[in-house]
Each structure stands twice: as C-alpha cells, then as structure tokens.
Amino acid sequence: MTWNDFKKMAGMAALEYVKEGMIIGVGTGSTVSYFIDGLKYKKNIIRGAVSSSISSTNKLRKIGISIIDSNDVDYVDIYVDGVDEFNKNLMMIKGGGAALTREKVIAGMAKKFIAIADESKKVSILGKSSLPVEVIPMAKSYVIRELKKLGGIPRHRKHVVTDNGNIIVDVYHLKIFNPTLLEDKINSIAGVITVGLFANRPADIVLLATHRGIERFIYDEYKS
Ligand code: 5RP
C-alpha cells in the first residue's frame, strides 16, 4: 500500500462520524481530500460545511455541499482534518498546507475534533519536521529573530501567501517538550497570527491508518 492508500483509508474512516443534521468542519490537505470525496454520499443528510481554506471550499462546492460562513454558526458538530504530526496526548502540529489559522478557529468551534492520519504522522516528541507560524508580512524579520531565541531555525516559506494574505515561517530543529507553553509563547510574539501547534486544543480522536487497519486514539484515554 502507498501513503495515499493510507490517507484514503483515514479519510474514509472519518465518514462514520458524519450524522444527520450535522454541521461539518472541514480541514485542508491531501488526507482530508479523501474525506471530502466520501462526503458527497452524505451531502443530503448534513446541514453544510464550514471550510478551513479556499481550496477545500472549492472542492466542497464542486460536489454540491453548501458552505456555511463560520460567523453564522456557534459551533460545528465535528471537525475533520489532517495533521503533520501528533503525539500521545493528541497534541498536533498542523499548517503544512498553510491553512493553520482558519483550522485553529474551526477546531475551537468544534464539539469533536477528529484528526485523520497515516503512520508517518505519529511522533514521540513534536517537532520532527517543522513548525509553521502564520505571520503578517511586515513582521517577518522581527518574528524570525524572536523565534531564533526559542531555539529553532526559522525559515520563511517562499512563494506562499495564506488565504488571509499573510506569510508562513517554518521553524526547524525543535524538540517540543512542553507544547502548550511553546504555543502560548509563540502566539504572544507581536506579528504572529497563530502557530501551528494544536496543544491547548488537541484532537478528541485520531484515526490512524495502519497496515493493521484503523487505530483509534481517544483523548481521555491518552491524557497524561
Ligand atoms: C494544512 C494542514 C494539513 O492538515 C496537514 O498539513 C496534513 O496534510 P496532508 O493531509 O496533505 O498530509 O494542516 O494546513
């Protein structure tokens, strides 16, 4: 099986959580694309979707799912999204697709956050790949200097403009032993819109596609 097969397996597994009358929060990325593909078979039973990016909105519209403005609802019943990394406490790094801020807003609105992942995304310590940070353009150099003080190697992600008109700085070579503290510290740097650490609001469930089938990690069971 290829990584895409595992992504598809994870995306499809999330469909069982989609129930009649629900408002569905939809994330961004290749794994969630498979979830969107499957959602077309449930489009007549849901109220609609709150989308985390222009690309997901376009995919959802194409299959006839109505888009609900996040300002018009108080919550989404479930939020389904991919991850770049997750740890045993279901804390995550997200933002590989540069949609982290809208993703974090919808995660905050979600009654249940269902993360979908293949095995490459499971880590013991967050920071294995890089940590994305959305930054307003005029603050780039200042934020990069401040991020260096936290111990990582920040790099501007070239040629990427977020849906909010901002830039992404990716921080490499971090070992994140205290994710909630680092999330708070980075979010307090002026010019940062948000960091792609989802520690204060971890996933409620991770559906992990493996050679053995879907493994379910449930927040309460893994909280330490
Ligand atoms: C987008 C994200 C994605 O969910 C994350 O990058 C995972 O992507 P993929 O499913 O393509 O591996 O956070 O901002």
PDB file of C-alpha atoms and ligand atoms in Angstrom:
ATOM      1  CA  MET A   1       0.000   0.000   0.000  1.00  0.00           C
ATOM      2  CA  THR A   2       1.158   3.554  -0.732  1.00  0.00           C
ATOM      3  CA  TRP A   3       0.921   6.568   1.601  1.00  0.00           C
ATOM      4  CA  ASN A   4      -2.032   7.740  -0.482  1.00  0.00           C
ATOM      5  CA  ASP A   5      -3.852   4.472   0.224  1.00  0.00           C
ATOM      6  CA  PHE A   6      -3.402   5.079   3.959  1.00  0.00           C
ATOM      7  CA  LYS A   7      -4.581   8.679   3.624  1.00  0.00           C
ATOM      8  CA  LYS A   8      -7.672   7.448   1.799  1.00  0.00           C
ATOM      9  CA  MET A   9      -8.304   4.840   4.481  1.00  0.00           C
ATOM     10  CA  ALA A  10      -8.117   7.519   7.209  1.00  0.00           C
ATOM     11  CA  GLY A  11     -10.353   9.921   5.259  1.00  0.00           C
ATOM     12  CA  MET A  12     -12.969   7.247   4.682  1.00  0.00           C
ATOM     13  CA  ALA A  13     -12.909   6.159   8.338  1.00  0.00           C
ATOM     14  CA  ALA A  14     -13.991   9.645   9.420  1.00  0.00           C
ATOM     15  CA  LEU A  15     -17.207   9.360   7.409  1.00  0.00           C
ATOM     16  CA  GLU A  16     -18.827   7.156  10.030  1.00  0.00           C
ATOM     17  CA  TYR A  17     -18.879  10.177  12.404  1.00  0.00           C
ATOM     18  CA  VAL A  18     -20.978  12.216   9.940  1.00  0.00           C
ATOM     19  CA  LYS A  19     -24.607  12.063  11.110  1.00  0.00           C
ATOM     20  CA  GLU A  20     -27.912  13.563  10.057  1.00  0.00           C
ATOM     21  CA  GLY A  21     -28.338  17.314  10.602  1.00  0.00           C
ATOM     22  CA  MET A  22     -24.706  17.970  11.430  1.00  0.00           C
ATOM     23  CA  ILE A  23     -22.592  20.972  10.536  1.00  0.00           C
ATOM     24  CA  ILE A  24     -19.233  19.575   9.446  1.00  0.00           C
ATOM     25  CA  GLY A  25     -15.957  21.454   9.857  1.00  0.00           C
ATOM     26  CA  VAL A  26     -13.637  20.539   7.019  1.00  0.00           C
ATOM     27  CA  GLY A  27      -9.858  20.889   7.121  1.00  0.00           C
ATOM     28  CA  THR A  28      -7.299  21.196   4.359  1.00  0.00           C
ATOM     29  CA  GLY A  29      -4.809  18.863   2.700  1.00  0.00           C
ATOM     30  CA  SER A  30      -4.428  15.589   0.832  1.00  0.00           C
ATOM     31  CA  THR A  31      -5.852  13.352   3.591  1.00  0.00           C
ATOM     32  CA  VAL A  32      -8.949  15.475   4.081  1.00  0.00           C
ATOM     33  CA  SER A  33      -9.470  15.494   0.290  1.00  0.00           C
ATOM     34  CA  TYR A  34     -10.403  11.826   0.568  1.00  0.00           C
ATOM     35  CA  PHE A  35     -12.853  12.675   3.336  1.00  0.00           C
ATOM     36  CA  ILE A  36     -14.407  15.331   1.062  1.00  0.00           C
ATOM     37  CA  ASP A  37     -14.670  12.759  -1.748  1.00  0.00           C
ATOM     38  CA  GLY A  38     -16.658  10.480   0.540  1.00  0.00           C
ATOM     39  CA  LEU A  39     -18.763  13.312   1.953  1.00  0.00           C
ATOM     40  CA  LYS A  40     -20.607  13.591  -1.349  1.00  0.00           C
ATOM     41  CA  TYR A  41     -22.502  10.424  -0.430  1.00  0.00           C
ATOM     42  CA  LYS A  42     -23.741  12.112   2.751  1.00  0.00           C
ATOM     43  CA  LYS A  43     -24.381  15.580   1.351  1.00  0.00           C
ATOM     44  CA  ASN A  44     -28.155  15.240   1.588  1.00  0.00           C
ATOM     45  CA  ILE A  45     -28.189  14.495   5.288  1.00  0.00           C
ATOM     46  CA  ILE A  46     -25.866  17.248   6.579  1.00  0.00           C
ATOM     47  CA  ARG A  47     -26.690  20.930   7.131  1.00  0.00           C
ATOM     48  CA  GLY A  48     -23.499  22.016   5.400  1.00  0.00           C
ATOM     49  CA  ALA A  49     -19.783  22.574   5.933  1.00  0.00           C
ATOM     50  CA  VAL A  50     -17.582  25.225   7.488  1.00  0.00           C
ATOM     51  CA  SER A  51     -14.398  25.172   5.446  1.00  0.00           C
ATOM     52  CA  SER A  52     -10.839  25.990   6.513  1.00  0.00           C
ATOM     53  CA  SER A  53      -9.482  27.121   3.148  1.00  0.00           C
ATOM     54  CA  ILE A  54     -10.317  28.339  -0.322  1.00  0.00           C
ATOM     55  CA  SER A  55      -9.106  25.041  -1.795  1.00  0.00           C
ATOM     56  CA  SER A  56     -11.384  22.942   0.442  1.00  0.00           C
ATOM     57  CA  THR A  57     -14.280  25.324  -0.211  1.00  0.00           C
ATOM     58  CA  ASN A  58     -13.819  24.817  -3.961  1.00  0.00           C
ATOM     59  CA  LYS A  59     -13.763  21.021  -3.558  1.00  0.00           C
ATOM     60  CA  LEU A  60     -16.851  21.065  -1.344  1.00  0.00           C
ATOM     61  CA  ARG A  61     -18.778  23.331  -3.721  1.00  0.00           C
ATOM     62  CA  LYS A  62     -17.872  21.111  -6.665  1.00  0.00           C
ATOM     63  CA  ILE A  63     -19.652  18.166  -5.080  1.00  0.00           C
ATOM     64  CA  GLY A  64     -22.679  20.241  -4.101  1.00  0.00           C
ATOM     65  CA  ILE A  65     -22.113  20.740  -0.374  1.00  0.00           C
ATOM     66  CA  SER A  66     -23.346  24.058   0.953  1.00  0.00           C
ATOM     67  CA  ILE A  67     -20.737  26.232   2.604  1.00  0.00           C
ATOM     68  CA  ILE A  68     -21.673  27.812   5.915  1.00  0.00           C
ATOM     69  CA  ASP A  69     -19.908  31.011   6.986  1.00  0.00           C
ATOM     70  CA  SER A  70     -18.098  30.461  10.283  1.00  0.00           C
ATOM     71  CA  ASN A  71     -19.626  33.703  11.579  1.00  0.00           C
ATOM     72  CA  ASP A  72     -23.144  32.395  11.084  1.00  0.00           C
ATOM     73  CA  VAL A  73     -22.872  29.434  13.482  1.00  0.00           C
ATOM     74  CA  ASP A  74     -21.766  28.992  17.093  1.00  0.00           C
ATOM     75  CA  TYR A  75     -20.186  25.578  16.628  1.00  0.00           C
ATOM     76  CA  VAL A  76     -19.500  22.733  14.248  1.00  0.00           C
ATOM     77  CA  ASP A  77     -20.573  19.250  15.339  1.00  0.00           C
ATOM     78  CA  ILE A  78     -17.392  17.613  14.163  1.00  0.00           C
ATOM     79  CA  TYR A  79     -14.197  18.969  12.642  1.00  0.00           C
ATOM     80  CA  VAL A  80     -12.261  16.584  10.409  1.00  0.00           C
ATOM     81  CA  ASP A  81      -8.710  17.474   9.451  1.00  0.00           C
ATOM     82  CA  GLY A  82      -5.311  16.004   8.656  1.00  0.00           C
ATOM     83  CA  VAL A  83      -2.176  16.546  10.729  1.00  0.00           C
ATOM     84  CA  ASP A  84       1.546  16.921  10.126  1.00  0.00           C
ATOM     85  CA  GLU A  85       2.470  15.329  13.472  1.00  0.00           C
ATOM     86  CA  PHE A  86       0.656  14.156  16.594  1.00  0.00           C
ATOM     87  CA  ASN A  87       1.873  12.862  19.950  1.00  0.00           C
ATOM     88  CA  LYS A  88       0.448  10.512  22.560  1.00  0.00           C
ATOM     89  CA  ASN A  89      -1.593  13.349  24.124  1.00  0.00           C
ATOM     90  CA  LEU A  90      -3.198  14.001  20.714  1.00  0.00           C
ATOM     91  CA  MET A  91      -1.435  17.369  20.529  1.00  0.00           C
ATOM     92  CA  MET A  92      -0.566  18.215  16.959  1.00  0.00           C
ATOM     93  CA  ILE A  93       1.471  20.210  14.524  1.00  0.00           C
ATOM     94  CA  LYS A  94      -0.536  21.444  11.566  1.00  0.00           C
ATOM     95  CA  GLY A  95      -0.119  24.001   8.818  1.00  0.00           C
ATOM     96  CA  GLY A  96       1.793  22.095   6.154  1.00  0.00           C
ATOM     97  CA  GLY A  97      -0.853  23.399   3.770  1.00  0.00           C
ATOM     98  CA  ALA A  98      -0.645  26.936   5.239  1.00  0.00           C
ATOM     99  CA  ALA A  99      -4.249  26.862   6.471  1.00  0.00           C
ATOM    100  CA  LEU A 100      -3.400  26.700  10.186  1.00  0.00           C
ATOM    101  CA  THR A 101      -5.196  29.824  11.407  1.00  0.00           C
ATOM    102  CA  ARG A 102      -8.582  29.004   9.923  1.00  0.00           C
ATOM    103  CA  GLU A 103      -8.047  25.409  11.007  1.00  0.00           C
ATOM    104  CA  LYS A 104      -7.442  26.525  14.568  1.00  0.00           C
ATOM    105  CA  VAL A 105     -10.554  28.705  14.574  1.00  0.00           C
ATOM    106  CA  ILE A 106     -12.726  25.813  13.407  1.00  0.00           C
ATOM    107  CA  ALA A 107     -11.033  23.442  15.855  1.00  0.00           C
ATOM    108  CA  GLY A 108     -12.022  25.888  18.593  1.00  0.00           C
ATOM    109  CA  MET A 109     -15.626  25.827  17.373  1.00  0.00           C
ATOM    110  CA  ALA A 110     -15.740  22.034  17.202  1.00  0.00           C
ATOM    111  CA  LYS A 111     -17.668  19.815  19.590  1.00  0.00           C
ATOM    112  CA  LYS A 112     -15.437  16.973  18.408  1.00  0.00           C
ATOM    113  CA  PHE A 113     -12.106  17.279  16.595  1.00  0.00           C
ATOM    114  CA  ILE A 114     -11.361  14.176  14.548  1.00  0.00           C
ATOM    115  CA  ALA A 115      -7.819  14.090  13.191  1.00  0.00           C
ATOM    116  CA  ILE A 116      -7.041  11.703  10.341  1.00  0.00           C
ATOM    117  CA  ALA A 117      -3.530  10.476   9.730  1.00  0.00           C
ATOM    118  CA  ASP A 118      -1.216   7.845   8.326  1.00  0.00           C
ATOM    119  CA  GLU A 119       1.509   6.306  10.455  1.00  0.00           C
ATOM    120  CA  SER A 120       4.211   8.734   9.308  1.00  0.00           C
ATOM    121  CA  LYS A 121       2.442  11.412  11.387  1.00  0.00           C
ATOM    122  CA  LYS A 122       2.800   9.720  14.794  1.00  0.00           C
ATOM    123  CA  VAL A 123       5.784  11.011  16.788  1.00  0.00           C
ATOM    124  CA  SER A 124       7.019  10.702  20.338  1.00  0.00           C
ATOM    125  CA  ILE A 125       8.190  14.332  20.514  1.00  0.00           C
ATOM    126  CA  LEU A 126       6.616  17.054  18.374  1.00  0.00           C
ATOM    127  CA  GLY A 127       8.990  18.997  16.119  1.00  0.00           C
ATOM    128  CA  LYS A 128      10.300  16.195  13.912  1.00  0.00           C
ATOM    129  CA  SER A 129       9.502  18.041  10.672  1.00  0.00           C
ATOM    130  CA  SER A 130       8.913  21.773  11.130  1.00  0.00           C
ATOM    131  CA  LEU A 131       6.541  24.058  12.965  1.00  0.00           C
ATOM    132  CA  PRO A 132       4.592  26.507  10.753  1.00  0.00           C
ATOM    133  CA  VAL A 133       3.792  30.004  12.001  1.00  0.00           C
ATOM    134  CA  GLU A 134       1.491  32.445  10.178  1.00  0.00           C
ATOM    135  CA  VAL A 135       2.928  35.960  10.335  1.00  0.00           C
ATOM    136  CA  ILE A 136       1.884  39.345   8.969  1.00  0.00           C
ATOM    137  CA  PRO A 137       4.327  40.305   6.195  1.00  0.00           C
ATOM    138  CA  MET A 138       5.805  43.450   7.816  1.00  0.00           C
ATOM    139  CA  ALA A 139       6.718  41.487  10.966  1.00  0.00           C
ATOM    140  CA  LYS A 140       8.711  38.762   9.168  1.00  0.00           C
ATOM    141  CA  SER A 141      12.262  39.748  10.238  1.00  0.00           C
ATOM    142  CA  TYR A 142      11.262  40.609  13.788  1.00  0.00           C
ATOM    143  CA  VAL A 143       9.338  37.353  14.266  1.00  0.00           C
ATOM    144  CA  ILE A 144      12.225  35.331  12.802  1.00  0.00           C
ATOM    145  CA  ARG A 145      14.622  36.944  15.312  1.00  0.00           C
ATOM    146  CA  GLU A 146      12.240  36.185  18.184  1.00  0.00           C
ATOM    147  CA  LEU A 147      11.725  32.575  17.036  1.00  0.00           C
ATOM    148  CA  LYS A 148      15.516  32.027  16.970  1.00  0.00           C
ATOM    149  CA  LYS A 149      15.597  32.901  20.679  1.00  0.00           C
ATOM    150  CA  LEU A 150      13.281  29.927  21.295  1.00  0.00           C
ATOM    151  CA  GLY A 151      15.916  27.557  19.937  1.00  0.00           C
ATOM    152  CA  GLY A 152      14.724  26.593  16.458  1.00  0.00           C
ATOM    153  CA  ILE A 153      15.850  27.520  12.969  1.00  0.00           C
ATOM    154  CA  PRO A 154      13.124  29.655  11.364  1.00  0.00           C
ATOM    155  CA  ARG A 155      12.822  29.944   7.586  1.00  0.00           C
ATOM    156  CA  HIS A 156      10.416  31.974   5.502  1.00  0.00           C
ATOM    157  CA  ARG A 157       8.360  29.592   3.294  1.00  0.00           C
ATOM    158  CA  LYS A 158       8.962  31.171  -0.113  1.00  0.00           C
ATOM    159  CA  HIS A 159       6.170  31.899  -2.613  1.00  0.00           C
ATOM    160  CA  VAL A 160       3.380  31.077  -0.167  1.00  0.00           C
ATOM    161  CA  VAL A 161       0.668  33.572   0.728  1.00  0.00           C
ATOM    162  CA  THR A 162      -2.022  32.320   3.084  1.00  0.00           C
ATOM    163  CA  ASP A 163      -5.748  32.718   2.407  1.00  0.00           C
ATOM    164  CA  ASN A 164      -5.550  35.577   4.923  1.00  0.00           C
ATOM    165  CA  GLY A 165      -2.835  37.403   2.929  1.00  0.00           C
ATOM    166  CA  ASN A 166      -0.005  36.538   5.295  1.00  0.00           C
ATOM    167  CA  ILE A 167       3.300  34.626   5.120  1.00  0.00           C
ATOM    168  CA  ILE A 168       4.442  31.372   6.701  1.00  0.00           C
ATOM    169  CA  VAL A 169       7.632  30.935   8.718  1.00  0.00           C
ATOM    170  CA  ASP A 170       8.597  27.286   9.325  1.00  0.00           C
ATOM    171  CA  VAL A 171      10.690  26.544  12.401  1.00  0.00           C
ATOM    172  CA  TYR A 172      13.063  23.575  12.042  1.00  0.00           C
ATOM    173  CA  HIS A 173      15.061  21.543  14.553  1.00  0.00           C
ATOM    174  CA  LEU A 174      12.734  21.951  17.504  1.00  0.00           C
ATOM    175  CA  LYS A 175      12.162  19.324  20.145  1.00  0.00           C
ATOM    176  CA  ILE A 176       8.908  20.388  21.733  1.00  0.00           C
ATOM    177  CA  PHE A 177       8.853  19.032  25.274  1.00  0.00           C
ATOM    178  CA  ASN A 178       6.210  21.480  26.520  1.00  0.00           C
ATOM    179  CA  PRO A 179       3.789  22.082  23.625  1.00  0.00           C
ATOM    180  CA  THR A 180       1.226  24.225  25.497  1.00  0.00           C
ATOM    181  CA  LEU A 181       3.935  26.573  26.794  1.00  0.00           C
ATOM    182  CA  LEU A 182       5.553  26.912  23.366  1.00  0.00           C
ATOM    183  CA  GLU A 183       2.166  27.524  21.747  1.00  0.00           C
ATOM    184  CA  ASP A 184       1.477  30.348  24.209  1.00  0.00           C
ATOM    185  CA  LYS A 185       4.972  31.827  23.820  1.00  0.00           C
ATOM    186  CA  ILE A 186       4.901  31.911  20.023  1.00  0.00           C
ATOM    187  CA  ASN A 187       1.349  33.243  19.952  1.00  0.00           C
ATOM    188  CA  SER A 188       2.449  36.126  22.165  1.00  0.00           C
ATOM    189  CA  ILE A 189       5.055  37.419  19.685  1.00  0.00           C
ATOM    190  CA  ALA A 190       3.722  40.578  18.018  1.00  0.00           C
ATOM    191  CA  GLY A 191       3.078  39.981  14.343  1.00  0.00           C
ATOM    192  CA  VAL A 192       2.284  36.297  14.772  1.00  0.00           C
ATOM    193  CA  ILE A 193      -1.249  35.428  13.720  1.00  0.00           C
ATOM    194  CA  THR A 194      -1.009  31.916  15.084  1.00  0.00           C
ATOM    195  CA  VAL A 195       1.365  28.986  15.441  1.00  0.00           C
ATOM    196  CA  GLY A 196       0.525  25.566  14.030  1.00  0.00           C
ATOM    197  CA  LEU A 197       0.811  23.918  17.437  1.00  0.00           C
ATOM    198  CA  PHE A 198      -2.522  22.484  18.498  1.00  0.00           C
ATOM    199  CA  ALA A 199      -1.703  21.741  22.129  1.00  0.00           C
ATOM    200  CA  ASN A 200      -4.207  23.839  24.075  1.00  0.00           C
ATOM    201  CA  ARG A 201      -6.891  22.397  21.821  1.00  0.00           C
ATOM    202  CA  PRO A 202      -5.732  18.855  20.970  1.00  0.00           C
ATOM    203  CA  ALA A 203      -7.708  16.386  18.886  1.00  0.00           C
ATOM    204  CA  ASP A 204     -10.507  14.434  20.579  1.00  0.00           C
ATOM    205  CA  ILE A 205      -9.935  11.443  18.335  1.00  0.00           C
ATOM    206  CA  VAL A 206      -7.133  10.459  15.986  1.00  0.00           C
ATOM    207  CA  LEU A 207      -7.991   7.912  13.305  1.00  0.00           C
ATOM    208  CA  LEU A 208      -4.695   6.382  12.314  1.00  0.00           C
ATOM    209  CA  ALA A 209      -4.495   4.285   9.148  1.00  0.00           C
ATOM    210  CA  THR A 210      -2.054   1.409   9.600  1.00  0.00           C
ATOM    211  CA  HIS A 211      -1.256  -1.958   7.982  1.00  0.00           C
ATOM    212  CA  ARG A 212      -3.369  -3.490  10.760  1.00  0.00           C
ATOM    213  CA  GLY A 213      -6.397  -1.306   9.909  1.00  0.00           C
ATOM    214  CA  ILE A 214      -7.715   1.861  11.550  1.00  0.00           C
ATOM    215  CA  GLU A 215      -6.428   2.521  15.066  1.00  0.00           C
ATOM    216  CA  ARG A 216      -8.450   4.914  17.195  1.00  0.00           C
ATOM    217  CA  PHE A 217      -6.758   7.138  19.757  1.00  0.00           C
ATOM    218  CA  ILE A 218      -9.272   8.807  22.052  1.00  0.00           C
ATOM    219  CA  TYR A 219      -8.248  11.916  24.021  1.00  0.00           C
ATOM    220  CA  ASP A 220      -9.374  10.879  27.524  1.00  0.00           C
ATOM    221  CA  GLU A 221      -7.606   7.547  27.280  1.00  0.00           C
ATOM    222  CA  TYR A 222      -4.301   9.141  26.282  1.00  0.00           C
ATOM    223  CA  LYS A 223      -4.321  12.218  28.518  1.00  0.00           C
ATOM    224  CA  SER A 224      -1.354  12.093  30.891  1.00  0.00           C
TER     225      SER A 224
HETATM  226  C1  5RP B   1      -2.967  22.141   6.270  1.00  0.00           C
HETATM  227  C2  5RP B   1      -2.749  21.093   7.294  1.00  0.00           C
HETATM  228  C3  5RP B   1      -2.882  19.674   6.853  1.00  0.00           C
HETATM  229  O1  5RP B   1      -3.947  19.106   7.528  1.00  0.00           O
HETATM  230  C4  5RP B   1      -1.616  18.935   7.151  1.00  0.00           C
HETATM  231  O2  5RP B   1      -0.535  19.613   6.519  1.00  0.00           O
HETATM  232  C5  5RP B   1      -1.675  17.484   6.649  1.00  0.00           C
HETATM  233  O3  5RP B   1      -1.723  17.473   5.265  1.00  0.00           O
HETATM  234  P1  5RP B   1      -1.817  16.139   4.428  1.00  0.00           P
HETATM  235  O4  5RP B   1      -3.108  15.508   4.757  1.00  0.00           O
HETATM  236  O5  5RP B   1      -1.736  16.618   2.985  1.00  0.00           O
HETATM  237  O6  5RP B   1      -0.635  15.274   4.792  1.00  0.00           O
HETATM  238  O7  5RP B   1      -2.509  21.335   8.444  1.00  0.00           O
HETATM  239  O8  5RP B   1      -2.668  23.417   6.773  1.00  0.00           O
END
